[in-house]
Structure formats: C-alpha cells, structure tokens
Amino acid sequence: MIKNKIGIVFYSNPDYYPPTINAVHLLAEYFDIVLICRNQNLSHWQYPSNVRVYRLGQYTSVEEKESASPWAKFLEYTNFVVHASHILKDVSLIYAYDAFGYAAAYLSRVVVSPSIPMIYHNHDINEHLFPLISLSGWVQKIERNIANKAAIVVFPSQERALFFKQVSNFKNHPNIVPNFPRKSFFKQLPNKMFENLISERFKKKEVLLQGSISEKNSMLDLIKSLNYLNKNITLKLIGVLREKELLLMRKLAIKQDVADRVDYFRPVPYAEIQSHTLNASVGVCLYKKISLNNQTMATASNKVYEYAACGLPVIISDFENHRKYLENESWVRFADPDNSHSIASAVQDILSDFENYRKMCLAARKAFEEKFNYETVFSPLLFKIKELVDESKKSQLSK
C-alpha cells in the first residue's frame, strides 16, 4: 500500500532531539517521510526504512556553524531553503520544528505550493529579541509574524504557549504535546528482573544527572550535596560539559574531598541512554530559575520522564510549575536547585528506606506506562495530522 508523503523540516540535527525522534517514528507508521535538516554533528540514529533523511550543506560541527560570519550564516540558510523547496515539492503536509525550521518551511512552501498545510512545533521559547541584522533576529521576526499561517501550532507546555501568544501575532488555540519518551523505545524489564534491579540499585546508591551539564542545572550544588550524604552515595554525570566547567567541577570535587565519588562521562548516543539510566539509583533534573524555559520544564523535560521510563525516582526543582503537574506523583521529590542541603535531603529521603524506595521505582514505571509516554500525548495530534493530509491529498487530486 502506498502511503502519503509528508515533509519534516528541522534546522538542526534531529538525532539529538528525542521528542522529534519520537514523532518521526510514530508518523512513519502512517506516512512516508522526507526529513530535512542541516548537516551538523555526527548522525547516529537509525530511522524507519520509509524515512529518507536529507542532511543539507557541508558537514561542520555546531561550534563551527556558530562561529561563522553573519554573511556565511545568511548564505547557508538561503541555500537550505532553496534545496528544501525542491525536496518538498510532492508532500501533502509540512511539519516544521522551531523558528529556523518553520521560517524555512514557510519560505519553501511559497515556492512549492502555498496550499500545503503546515504544522509548527516549538521546542524552546526565546524570551529576548535578537537584532534584525542577525540571522536569528530575521528568523525570529518571521516566526512571530507568520505563526497564524500554520494549521496547527504545538508547544511542550501550556505556559510557553501563553508567552508566545503575548509576543507574537499567534491568536489560535495551541496544541500541547509534552516531551515524554516513547514506550516502544523504552522496553520494560520483566517484573522479576526489575525487582532484582531495584535491590541492586538500592545497594549501589548512585545519583545520576543526564543531559546538558552546567552551573545552570546545579552541577556544583550536586557536588556539594555529597558532603551531607553517606560516603557510599556517589554522583554520575553523563552529557555535554564545556571544558571550562569541567575544570570547575573537578576543582570543586577535590576541594570538597569528594573527587572519588564523582564520575563524569561524555555524551552517549540516545540509543544507549537506557542502559545507563536503568543502573542508577536516583535521577536528578534540576534547573535554576534563570529563564522561562527552565521554569516550565514539568512537561517540557524529556529527561524527567526518561528516568520514570526506567523506573527511577526523580528529584526536580521546587518550582510552582513543577508542583502543579507532579506534586501528587509519589516517585518525585522536590529540592531547591540553589541549595545543596535541600538536594541532599531529597536524596536521603529516597534512599533511606528500601521498601519505600521499591514503591517509588514501581510507581515511576507505572506512571510512564499509563500516562507519561509519547504515544499517549501525541495521539490527538496524530489524528489531526491524518485529517489534514487527507484534505490536502483530495485538494491536490482535484487540480
């Protein structure tokens, strides 16, 4: 059976964005897909066989692209739009991610066919205006002025959607799709194996921070918190860490006399994440109150729910937004991200009693299975996409 074709546009490397990976896999069950992105950072994800990936432009790292001249950035973006318009010429719908992807998709659609329906999926909010002489400022202005051109606009949290409506001409009803993991990716262990794993975790007592690592997400506060905890409790960090902050982390660990209890590992491919998470004892996802994005992570953080997918108790920042959505979850504890003693108290609360720890692990896994998974929250949007594609196909055939 021949499937309808849709285009996905992402001006970055989608291999490093789990919510996009999840959407691509679920959409590929119903549509053939052309996935258009920039040729940056190494590709490592294996997409379904009916997803054709176009990595446009000369390969460079993110750092090299960021350091390019303004003229080089404008030229690369223009070439991206031109090439994307050729690839999108026979699709029935365009699904664009973030401002750069959305602006590129809109400009491409003008060339191909203005009647093709578009979806705009916004990952992160930009609170500040960029100067119009920059590519970022130019794209931001387009994004905020053409928001209503999309048939559907998607955000990972209600709070981010409300802010976007305040700073743009977007007047329609937003769709909220939280950044939860995919059940079909996080395979569950048989009950007996999971029970044995819980026992091993409790003996091991390892606190895990995965993802972006910096002072902004309590890296230093976590290290200091070890002074308030038993010496058999260790800290493991996996993710992107700039060299300057890596040195800062190591110096603090030595100064606090906890260097032998802190391990740092470079980022691992998303396909390997689960093996690391399963073997930790506690997951932490602490953001400091420095931006709207940080304060609205309750439904926008995929990391919190990746921990839950592996049946891991989680410590998150004690923000109003977080409590609004997660206060009644027995596997979640809250801590002040600026207070190492508060963090230590949350860790101690989780690891002080085995039976309570076991119940938290089971509750986390159950919560993920029943409600905090991408299949559940993406389903209403998927239904709307099917309707849009059917309408688009009928319109194309009638011409």
mmCIF file of C-alpha atoms in Angstrom:
data_model
loop_
_atom_site.group_PDB
_atom_site.id
_atom_site.type_symbol
_atom_site.label_atom_id
_atom_site.label_comp_id
_atom_site.label_asym_id
_atom_site.label_seq_id
_atom_site.Cartn_x
_atom_site.Cartn_y
_atom_site.Cartn_z
ATOM 1 C CA MET A 1 0.000 0.000 0.000
ATOM 2 C CA ILE A 2 1.388 3.411 -0.998
ATOM 3 C CA LYS A 3 1.499 5.887 1.858
ATOM 4 C CA ASN A 4 1.017 9.631 1.618
ATOM 5 C CA LYS A 5 4.227 11.618 1.970
ATOM 6 C CA ILE A 6 4.913 14.365 4.487
ATOM 7 C CA GLY A 7 7.962 16.571 4.956
ATOM 8 C CA ILE A 8 9.663 17.307 8.273
ATOM 9 C CA VAL A 9 11.958 20.334 8.447
ATOM 10 C CA PHE A 10 14.424 20.837 11.300
ATOM 11 C CA TYR A 11 17.286 23.340 11.055
ATOM 12 C CA SER A 12 19.483 21.288 13.368
ATOM 13 C CA ASN A 13 20.356 17.617 13.795
ATOM 14 C CA PRO A 14 17.177 15.750 14.839
ATOM 15 C CA ASP A 15 19.272 12.809 16.082
ATOM 16 C CA TYR A 16 19.902 14.860 19.252
ATOM 17 C CA TYR A 17 16.249 15.754 19.937
ATOM 18 C CA PRO A 18 14.348 12.777 21.408
ATOM 19 C CA PRO A 19 10.857 14.360 21.042
ATOM 20 C CA THR A 20 11.465 14.787 17.303
ATOM 21 C CA ILE A 21 12.802 11.249 17.015
ATOM 22 C CA ASN A 22 9.643 10.008 18.753
ATOM 23 C CA ALA A 23 7.353 11.950 16.416
ATOM 24 C CA VAL A 24 9.174 10.707 13.314
ATOM 25 C CA HIS A 25 8.804 7.087 14.387
ATOM 26 C CA LEU A 26 5.100 7.411 15.152
ATOM 27 C CA LEU A 27 4.371 9.338 11.956
ATOM 28 C CA ALA A 28 6.329 6.805 9.884
ATOM 29 C CA GLU A 29 3.734 4.183 10.774
ATOM 30 C CA TYR A 30 1.221 6.079 8.621
ATOM 31 C CA PHE A 31 3.238 8.203 6.173
ATOM 32 C CA ASP A 32 6.360 8.138 4.055
ATOM 33 C CA ILE A 33 8.635 10.908 5.310
ATOM 34 C CA VAL A 34 11.308 13.183 3.918
ATOM 35 C CA LEU A 35 13.298 14.529 6.873
ATOM 36 C CA ILE A 36 15.269 17.682 6.032
ATOM 37 C CA CYS A 37 17.953 19.020 8.363
ATOM 38 C CA ARG A 38 21.358 20.684 8.422
ATOM 39 C CA ASN A 39 24.496 18.616 8.052
ATOM 40 C CA GLN A 40 25.880 19.218 11.529
ATOM 41 C CA ASN A 41 27.330 16.905 14.174
ATOM 42 C CA LEU A 42 27.571 13.193 13.517
ATOM 43 C CA SER A 43 24.408 11.277 12.657
ATOM 44 C CA HIS A 44 23.810 8.246 14.832
ATOM 45 C CA TRP A 45 20.091 7.459 14.788
ATOM 46 C CA GLN A 46 18.565 4.675 12.690
ATOM 47 C CA TYR A 47 15.219 5.914 11.350
ATOM 48 C CA PRO A 48 12.467 3.671 9.896
ATOM 49 C CA SER A 49 13.064 2.474 6.335
ATOM 50 C CA ASN A 50 10.383 4.774 4.867
ATOM 51 C CA VAL A 51 12.084 7.900 6.276
ATOM 52 C CA ARG A 52 14.513 9.481 3.835
ATOM 53 C CA VAL A 53 16.919 11.874 5.548
ATOM 54 C CA TYR A 54 18.427 14.844 3.691
ATOM 55 C CA ARG A 55 21.321 16.445 5.577
ATOM 56 C CA LEU A 56 21.856 19.632 3.616
ATOM 57 C CA GLY A 57 25.087 21.548 3.192
ATOM 58 C CA GLN A 58 28.709 20.863 4.000
ATOM 59 C CA TYR A 59 29.316 18.959 7.227
ATOM 60 C CA THR A 60 30.538 21.067 10.147
ATOM 61 C CA SER A 61 30.171 20.988 13.916
ATOM 62 C CA VAL A 62 27.686 23.159 15.815
ATOM 63 C CA GLU A 63 30.610 25.198 17.194
ATOM 64 C CA GLU A 64 31.917 25.920 13.685
ATOM 65 C CA LYS A 65 28.476 26.975 12.495
ATOM 66 C CA GLU A 66 28.013 29.290 15.486
ATOM 67 C CA SER A 67 31.357 30.983 14.877
ATOM 68 C CA ALA A 68 30.693 31.614 11.160
ATOM 69 C CA SER A 69 30.302 35.187 9.896
ATOM 70 C CA PRO A 70 26.794 36.722 9.644
ATOM 71 C CA TRP A 71 27.050 36.641 5.845
ATOM 72 C CA ALA A 72 28.004 32.943 5.872
ATOM 73 C CA LYS A 73 25.019 32.177 8.102
ATOM 74 C CA PHE A 74 22.599 34.018 5.802
ATOM 75 C CA LEU A 75 24.057 32.272 2.746
ATOM 76 C CA GLU A 76 23.813 28.817 4.338
ATOM 77 C CA TYR A 77 20.210 29.450 5.366
ATOM 78 C CA THR A 78 19.259 30.667 1.907
ATOM 79 C CA ASN A 79 20.776 27.552 0.325
ATOM 80 C CA PHE A 80 18.914 25.413 2.856
ATOM 81 C CA VAL A 81 15.596 26.999 1.859
ATOM 82 C CA VAL A 82 16.293 26.571 -1.864
ATOM 83 C CA HIS A 83 17.202 22.892 -1.525
ATOM 84 C CA ALA A 84 14.312 22.211 0.846
ATOM 85 C CA SER A 85 11.813 23.628 -1.657
ATOM 86 C CA HIS A 86 12.935 21.057 -4.260
ATOM 87 C CA ILE A 87 12.607 18.181 -1.787
ATOM 88 C CA LEU A 88 9.155 19.271 -0.550
ATOM 89 C CA LYS A 89 7.572 19.566 -3.991
ATOM 90 C CA ASP A 90 5.393 16.438 -3.704
ATOM 91 C CA VAL A 91 4.483 16.280 0.003
ATOM 92 C CA SER A 92 0.952 16.560 1.394
ATOM 93 C CA LEU A 93 1.948 18.275 4.662
ATOM 94 C CA ILE A 94 4.981 20.034 6.163
ATOM 95 C CA TYR A 95 5.873 19.571 9.835
ATOM 96 C CA ALA A 96 8.434 22.178 10.941
ATOM 97 C CA TYR A 97 10.399 22.380 14.186
ATOM 98 C CA ASP A 98 11.494 25.592 15.912
ATOM 99 C CA ALA A 99 11.810 29.066 14.426
ATOM 100 C CA PHE A 100 14.546 28.285 11.890
ATOM 101 C CA GLY A 101 12.771 25.206 10.600
ATOM 102 C CA TYR A 102 9.387 26.935 10.479
ATOM 103 C CA ALA A 103 10.635 30.018 8.612
ATOM 104 C CA ALA A 104 12.489 27.771 6.140
ATOM 105 C CA ALA A 105 9.413 25.619 5.636
ATOM 106 C CA TYR A 106 7.190 28.658 5.080
ATOM 107 C CA LEU A 107 9.561 30.173 2.512
ATOM 108 C CA SER A 108 9.908 26.801 0.768
ATOM 109 C CA ARG A 109 6.144 26.382 0.662
ATOM 110 C CA VAL A 110 5.769 29.740 -1.094
ATOM 111 C CA VAL A 111 7.851 28.276 -3.931
ATOM 112 C CA VAL A 112 6.245 24.825 -3.962
ATOM 113 C CA SER A 113 2.560 25.393 -3.152
ATOM 114 C CA PRO A 114 1.069 27.847 -0.644
ATOM 115 C CA SER A 115 -1.861 25.487 -0.103
ATOM 116 C CA ILE A 116 0.187 22.726 1.560
ATOM 117 C CA PRO A 117 -0.836 22.609 5.264
ATOM 118 C CA MET A 118 1.901 23.320 7.800
ATOM 119 C CA ILE A 119 2.454 22.394 11.427
ATOM 120 C CA TYR A 120 4.766 24.452 13.603
ATOM 121 C CA HIS A 121 6.253 22.663 16.620
ATOM 122 C CA ASN A 122 8.124 24.962 19.005
ATOM 123 C CA HIS A 123 10.652 23.334 21.352
ATOM 124 C CA ASP A 124 12.066 26.320 23.243
ATOM 125 C CA ILE A 125 10.897 29.877 23.774
ATOM 126 C CA ASN A 126 13.216 32.820 23.055
ATOM 127 C CA GLU A 127 12.379 35.438 25.666
ATOM 128 C CA HIS A 128 14.621 38.160 24.229
ATOM 129 C CA LEU A 129 14.573 39.880 20.854
ATOM 130 C CA PHE A 130 17.552 39.256 18.589
ATOM 131 C CA PRO A 131 18.889 42.175 16.493
ATOM 132 C CA LEU A 132 17.440 42.267 12.966
ATOM 133 C CA ILE A 133 20.911 42.456 11.448
ATOM 134 C CA SER A 134 21.447 38.855 12.579
ATOM 135 C CA LEU A 135 20.002 35.708 11.030
ATOM 136 C CA SER A 136 18.460 34.825 14.399
ATOM 137 C CA GLY A 137 16.676 38.195 14.551
ATOM 138 C CA TRP A 138 15.441 37.899 10.981
ATOM 139 C CA VAL A 139 14.109 34.370 11.560
ATOM 140 C CA GLN A 140 12.551 35.337 14.898
ATOM 141 C CA LYS A 141 10.627 38.201 13.264
ATOM 142 C CA ILE A 142 9.318 35.887 10.535
ATOM 143 C CA GLU A 143 8.332 33.261 13.110
ATOM 144 C CA ARG A 144 6.366 35.704 15.258
ATOM 145 C CA ASN A 145 4.619 37.314 12.283
ATOM 146 C CA ILE A 146 3.564 34.165 10.422
ATOM 147 C CA ALA A 147 2.556 31.996 13.377
ATOM 148 C CA ASN A 148 -1.068 32.020 12.222
ATOM 149 C CA LYS A 149 -0.070 30.646 8.806
ATOM 150 C CA ALA A 150 0.334 27.203 10.364
ATOM 151 C CA ALA A 151 -2.718 24.958 10.515
ATOM 152 C CA ILE A 152 -1.518 23.693 13.920
ATOM 153 C CA VAL A 153 0.978 25.154 16.376
ATOM 154 C CA VAL A 154 2.446 22.860 19.035
ATOM 155 C CA PHE A 155 4.231 23.576 22.323
ATOM 156 C CA PRO A 156 5.569 21.236 25.034
ATOM 157 C CA SER A 157 3.912 23.266 27.805
ATOM 158 C CA GLN A 158 0.878 25.474 28.255
ATOM 159 C CA GLU A 159 2.986 28.191 29.877
ATOM 160 C CA ARG A 160 5.279 28.522 26.860
ATOM 161 C CA ALA A 161 2.272 28.714 24.559
ATOM 162 C CA LEU A 162 0.806 31.587 26.602
ATOM 163 C CA PHE A 163 4.097 33.501 26.472
ATOM 164 C CA PHE A 164 4.364 33.017 22.699
ATOM 165 C CA LYS A 165 0.868 34.417 22.239
ATOM 166 C CA GLN A 166 1.928 37.539 24.120
ATOM 167 C CA VAL A 167 4.964 38.244 21.905
ATOM 168 C CA SER A 168 3.598 37.196 18.502
ATOM 169 C CA ASN A 169 0.506 37.552 16.357
ATOM 170 C CA PHE A 170 -0.499 33.964 17.149
ATOM 171 C CA LYS A 171 -4.166 34.040 18.153
ATOM 172 C CA ASN A 172 -5.299 30.460 17.627
ATOM 173 C CA HIS A 173 -5.654 27.636 20.115
ATOM 174 C CA PRO A 174 -2.275 25.949 20.756
ATOM 175 C CA ASN A 175 -1.782 22.190 20.891
ATOM 176 C CA ILE A 176 0.194 20.907 23.887
ATOM 177 C CA VAL A 177 2.346 17.806 23.376
ATOM 178 C CA PRO A 178 4.631 17.142 26.360
ATOM 179 C CA ASN A 179 8.140 15.849 25.704
ATOM 180 C CA PHE A 180 7.561 12.369 27.067
ATOM 181 C CA PRO A 181 9.585 9.312 25.919
ATOM 182 C CA ARG A 182 8.228 6.638 23.627
ATOM 183 C CA LYS A 183 7.023 3.347 25.127
ATOM 184 C CA SER A 184 8.148 1.393 22.103
ATOM 185 C CA PHE A 185 11.720 2.621 22.697
ATOM 186 C CA PHE A 186 11.937 2.186 26.471
ATOM 187 C CA LYS A 187 11.286 -1.537 26.699
ATOM 188 C CA GLN A 188 10.248 -2.696 30.162
ATOM 189 C CA LEU A 189 12.093 -5.450 32.007
ATOM 190 C CA PRO A 190 10.112 -8.486 33.195
ATOM 191 C CA ASN A 191 8.817 -7.956 36.742
ATOM 192 C CA LYS A 192 11.231 -10.377 38.412
ATOM 193 C CA MET A 193 14.255 -8.852 36.684
ATOM 194 C CA PHE A 194 13.061 -5.359 37.609
ATOM 195 C CA GLU A 195 12.585 -6.329 41.265
ATOM 196 C CA ASN A 196 16.155 -7.684 41.344
ATOM 197 C CA LEU A 197 17.388 -4.482 39.700
ATOM 198 C CA ILE A 198 15.685 -2.375 42.369
ATOM 199 C CA SER A 199 17.586 -4.272 45.054
ATOM 200 C CA GLU A 200 20.878 -3.751 43.241
ATOM 201 C CA ARG A 201 20.183 -0.041 42.797
ATOM 202 C CA PHE A 202 19.476 0.417 46.484
ATOM 203 C CA LYS A 203 22.789 -1.212 47.364
ATOM 204 C CA LYS A 204 24.674 0.804 44.731
ATOM 205 C CA LYS A 205 23.250 4.239 45.679
ATOM 206 C CA GLU A 206 24.208 6.213 42.575
ATOM 207 C CA VAL A 207 22.714 9.641 41.819
ATOM 208 C CA LEU A 208 22.531 10.300 38.064
ATOM 209 C CA LEU A 209 22.440 13.556 36.096
ATOM 210 C CA GLN A 210 21.992 13.078 32.343
ATOM 211 C CA GLY A 211 21.801 15.720 29.643
ATOM 212 C CA SER A 212 23.292 19.195 29.495
ATOM 213 C CA ILE A 213 25.598 19.715 32.457
ATOM 214 C CA SER A 214 26.497 23.157 33.782
ATOM 215 C CA GLU A 215 26.217 25.503 36.733
ATOM 216 C CA LYS A 216 22.748 26.375 35.403
ATOM 217 C CA ASN A 217 21.439 22.931 36.266
ATOM 218 C CA SER A 218 23.000 22.627 39.702
ATOM 219 C CA MET A 219 26.201 20.787 38.767
ATOM 220 C CA LEU A 220 28.161 22.446 41.596
ATOM 221 C CA ASP A 221 25.299 22.192 44.093
ATOM 222 C CA LEU A 222 25.067 18.451 43.419
ATOM 223 C CA ILE A 223 28.759 18.015 44.161
ATOM 224 C CA LYS A 224 28.443 19.982 47.400
ATOM 225 C CA SER A 225 25.415 17.910 48.409
ATOM 226 C CA LEU A 226 27.641 14.824 48.719
ATOM 227 C CA ASN A 227 29.088 16.323 51.913
ATOM 228 C CA TYR A 228 25.682 15.918 53.574
ATOM 229 C CA LEU A 229 25.237 12.307 52.427
ATOM 230 C CA ASN A 230 26.717 8.966 53.448
ATOM 231 C CA LYS A 231 30.045 8.248 51.766
ATOM 232 C CA ASN A 232 28.627 5.261 49.900
ATOM 233 C CA ILE A 233 26.412 7.574 47.809
ATOM 234 C CA THR A 234 28.060 8.600 44.511
ATOM 235 C CA LEU A 235 27.289 11.032 41.680
ATOM 236 C CA LYS A 236 27.425 10.157 37.983
ATOM 237 C CA LEU A 237 27.173 12.805 35.254
ATOM 238 C CA ILE A 238 26.641 11.997 31.568
ATOM 239 C CA GLY A 239 26.304 14.678 28.931
ATOM 240 C CA VAL A 240 27.615 17.806 27.280
ATOM 241 C CA LEU A 241 30.009 19.761 29.502
ATOM 242 C CA ARG A 242 32.173 22.637 28.320
ATOM 243 C CA GLU A 243 35.876 22.363 29.126
ATOM 244 C CA LYS A 244 35.803 25.411 31.418
ATOM 245 C CA GLU A 245 33.018 23.946 33.528
ATOM 246 C CA LEU A 246 34.612 20.501 33.525
ATOM 247 C CA LEU A 247 37.702 22.007 35.173
ATOM 248 C CA LEU A 248 35.493 23.900 37.618
ATOM 249 C CA MET A 249 33.666 20.691 38.508
ATOM 250 C CA ARG A 250 36.878 18.744 39.099
ATOM 251 C CA LYS A 251 38.414 21.525 41.223
ATOM 252 C CA LEU A 252 35.316 21.707 43.413
ATOM 253 C CA ALA A 253 35.177 17.914 43.815
ATOM 254 C CA ILE A 254 38.800 17.934 45.020
ATOM 255 C CA LYS A 255 38.194 20.906 47.304
ATOM 256 C CA GLN A 256 35.132 19.226 48.832
ATOM 257 C CA ASP A 257 37.078 15.961 49.200
ATOM 258 C CA VAL A 258 34.528 14.026 47.130
ATOM 259 C CA ALA A 259 36.527 13.500 43.914
ATOM 260 C CA ASP A 260 36.402 9.727 44.357
ATOM 261 C CA ARG A 261 32.588 9.910 44.487
ATOM 262 C CA VAL A 262 32.074 11.919 41.271
ATOM 263 C CA ASP A 263 32.282 10.371 37.796
ATOM 264 C CA TYR A 264 31.837 12.288 34.534
ATOM 265 C CA PHE A 265 31.195 10.651 31.149
ATOM 266 C CA ARG A 266 30.953 12.244 27.714
ATOM 267 C CA PRO A 267 27.538 12.155 25.967
ATOM 268 C CA VAL A 268 26.385 8.792 24.711
ATOM 269 C CA PRO A 269 24.053 8.201 21.725
ATOM 270 C CA TYR A 270 20.373 8.273 22.626
ATOM 271 C CA ALA A 271 20.097 4.580 21.789
ATOM 272 C CA GLU A 272 22.436 3.823 24.727
ATOM 273 C CA ILE A 273 20.747 6.055 27.303
ATOM 274 C CA GLN A 274 18.510 3.375 28.771
ATOM 275 C CA SER A 275 21.351 1.094 29.869
ATOM 276 C CA HIS A 276 22.910 3.889 31.942
ATOM 277 C CA THR A 277 19.626 5.037 33.463
ATOM 278 C CA LEU A 278 18.485 1.553 34.449
ATOM 279 C CA ASN A 279 21.569 1.022 36.609
ATOM 280 C CA ALA A 280 21.377 4.301 38.547
ATOM 281 C CA SER A 281 19.524 4.696 41.850
ATOM 282 C CA VAL A 282 18.133 8.246 41.642
ATOM 283 C CA GLY A 283 17.691 10.624 38.688
ATOM 284 C CA VAL A 284 18.097 14.381 39.077
ATOM 285 C CA CYS A 285 16.796 17.103 36.757
ATOM 286 C CA LEU A 286 17.489 20.410 38.479
ATOM 287 C CA TYR A 287 17.206 23.724 36.673
ATOM 288 C CA LYS A 288 17.904 27.097 38.213
ATOM 289 C CA LYS A 289 15.271 29.836 37.931
ATOM 290 C CA ILE A 290 17.031 31.861 35.221
ATOM 291 C CA SER A 291 14.641 31.599 32.271
ATOM 292 C CA LEU A 292 11.081 30.811 31.282
ATOM 293 C CA ASN A 293 12.254 27.592 29.642
ATOM 294 C CA ASN A 294 13.860 26.437 32.901
ATOM 295 C CA GLN A 295 10.763 27.280 34.920
ATOM 296 C CA THR A 296 8.390 25.365 32.608
ATOM 297 C CA MET A 297 10.116 22.005 32.472
ATOM 298 C CA ALA A 298 7.353 19.984 34.131
ATOM 299 C CA THR A 299 6.029 18.827 30.751
ATOM 300 C CA ALA A 300 8.884 20.078 28.547
ATOM 301 C CA SER A 301 11.711 17.989 30.025
ATOM 302 C CA ASN A 302 12.120 14.612 28.356
ATOM 303 C CA LYS A 303 14.791 13.721 30.916
ATOM 304 C CA VAL A 304 12.407 13.552 33.896
ATOM 305 C CA TYR A 305 10.258 11.010 32.097
ATOM 306 C CA GLU A 306 13.178 9.018 30.708
ATOM 307 C CA TYR A 307 14.075 8.411 34.348
ATOM 308 C CA ALA A 308 10.474 7.381 35.003
ATOM 309 C CA ALA A 309 10.540 5.078 31.962
ATOM 310 C CA CYS A 310 13.368 3.198 33.668
ATOM 311 C CA GLY A 311 11.504 3.129 36.978
ATOM 312 C CA LEU A 312 13.784 5.657 38.642
ATOM 313 C CA PRO A 313 12.765 8.060 41.441
ATOM 314 C CA VAL A 314 13.417 11.664 40.396
ATOM 315 C CA ILE A 315 14.454 14.915 42.084
ATOM 316 C CA ILE A 316 13.345 18.110 40.328
ATOM 317 C CA SER A 317 13.451 21.835 41.068
ATOM 318 C CA ASP A 318 10.895 23.077 43.573
ATOM 319 C CA PHE A 319 9.091 25.437 41.201
ATOM 320 C CA GLU A 320 5.392 26.254 41.034
ATOM 321 C CA ASN A 321 5.123 24.824 37.518
ATOM 322 C CA HIS A 322 6.701 21.531 38.588
ATOM 323 C CA ARG A 323 4.451 21.124 41.607
ATOM 324 C CA LYS A 324 1.383 21.937 39.510
ATOM 325 C CA TYR A 325 1.917 18.851 37.362
ATOM 326 C CA LEU A 326 3.926 16.457 39.546
ATOM 327 C CA GLU A 327 3.185 17.134 43.216
ATOM 328 C CA ASN A 328 0.945 14.079 43.516
ATOM 329 C CA GLU A 329 3.458 11.703 41.936
ATOM 330 C CA SER A 330 4.915 9.508 44.680
ATOM 331 C CA TRP A 331 8.144 8.891 42.722
ATOM 332 C CA VAL A 332 9.012 12.626 42.546
ATOM 333 C CA ARG A 333 10.824 14.694 45.166
ATOM 334 C CA PHE A 334 11.386 18.453 45.050
ATOM 335 C CA ALA A 335 14.523 20.374 46.011
ATOM 336 C CA ASP A 336 15.836 23.918 45.923
ATOM 337 C CA PRO A 337 18.274 23.877 42.951
ATOM 338 C CA ASP A 338 20.411 26.535 44.671
ATOM 339 C CA ASN A 339 20.679 24.700 47.983
ATOM 340 C CA SER A 340 22.968 21.681 48.296
ATOM 341 C CA HIS A 341 21.476 20.747 51.680
ATOM 342 C CA SER A 342 17.970 20.675 50.151
ATOM 343 C CA ILE A 343 19.219 18.409 47.359
ATOM 344 C CA ALA A 344 20.911 16.093 49.855
ATOM 345 C CA SER A 345 17.720 15.888 51.929
ATOM 346 C CA ALA A 346 15.753 14.786 48.851
ATOM 347 C CA VAL A 347 18.352 12.123 48.021
ATOM 348 C CA GLN A 348 18.354 10.888 51.603
ATOM 349 C CA ASP A 349 14.559 10.742 51.669
ATOM 350 C CA ILE A 350 14.555 8.481 48.619
ATOM 351 C CA LEU A 351 17.388 6.196 49.748
ATOM 352 C CA SER A 352 16.692 5.939 53.480
ATOM 353 C CA ASP A 353 14.263 3.007 53.368
ATOM 354 C CA PHE A 354 14.290 0.094 50.926
ATOM 355 C CA GLU A 355 10.554 -0.643 50.911
ATOM 356 C CA ASN A 356 9.715 2.996 50.255
ATOM 357 C CA TYR A 357 12.374 3.097 47.529
ATOM 358 C CA ARG A 358 10.926 -0.016 45.920
ATOM 359 C CA LYS A 359 7.436 1.517 45.842
ATOM 360 C CA MET A 360 8.797 4.683 44.238
ATOM 361 C CA CYS A 361 10.530 2.693 41.482
ATOM 362 C CA LEU A 362 7.373 0.721 40.730
ATOM 363 C CA ALA A 363 5.241 3.882 40.770
ATOM 364 C CA ALA A 364 7.588 5.641 38.340
ATOM 365 C CA ARG A 365 7.466 2.784 35.869
ATOM 366 C CA LYS A 366 3.666 2.534 36.144
ATOM 367 C CA ALA A 367 3.220 6.286 35.651
ATOM 368 C CA PHE A 368 5.282 6.162 32.469
ATOM 369 C CA GLU A 369 3.408 3.174 31.109
ATOM 370 C CA GLU A 370 -0.029 4.650 31.794
ATOM 371 C CA LYS A 371 0.285 8.388 31.062
ATOM 372 C CA PHE A 372 3.775 9.895 30.719
ATOM 373 C CA ASN A 373 4.616 8.407 27.312
ATOM 374 C CA TYR A 374 4.739 9.952 23.838
ATOM 375 C CA GLU A 375 2.282 7.538 22.251
ATOM 376 C CA THR A 376 -0.438 8.777 24.623
ATOM 377 C CA VAL A 377 0.141 12.528 24.293
ATOM 378 C CA PHE A 378 0.907 12.528 20.551
ATOM 379 C CA SER A 379 -2.228 10.575 19.633
ATOM 380 C CA PRO A 380 -4.642 13.578 19.425
ATOM 381 C CA LEU A 381 -2.181 15.482 17.209
ATOM 382 C CA LEU A 382 -1.652 12.432 15.020
ATOM 383 C CA PHE A 383 -5.393 12.248 14.417
ATOM 384 C CA LYS A 384 -5.421 15.903 13.285
ATOM 385 C CA ILE A 385 -2.437 15.315 11.009
ATOM 386 C CA LYS A 386 -4.219 12.437 9.296
ATOM 387 C CA GLU A 387 -7.208 14.698 8.645
ATOM 388 C CA LEU A 388 -5.019 17.478 7.230
ATOM 389 C CA VAL A 389 -3.177 15.066 4.933
ATOM 390 C CA ASP A 390 -6.434 13.564 3.657
ATOM 391 C CA GLU A 391 -7.794 17.040 2.882
ATOM 392 C CA SER A 392 -4.535 18.066 1.240
ATOM 393 C CA LYS A 393 -4.455 14.943 -0.918
ATOM 394 C CA LYS A 394 -8.030 15.475 -2.090
ATOM 395 C CA SER A 395 -7.216 19.074 -2.975
ATOM 396 C CA GLN A 396 -4.136 18.011 -4.964
ATOM 397 C CA LEU A 397 -6.081 15.345 -6.876
ATOM 398 C CA SER A 398 -8.874 17.773 -7.782
ATOM 399 C CA LYS A 399 -6.467 20.167 -9.514
#
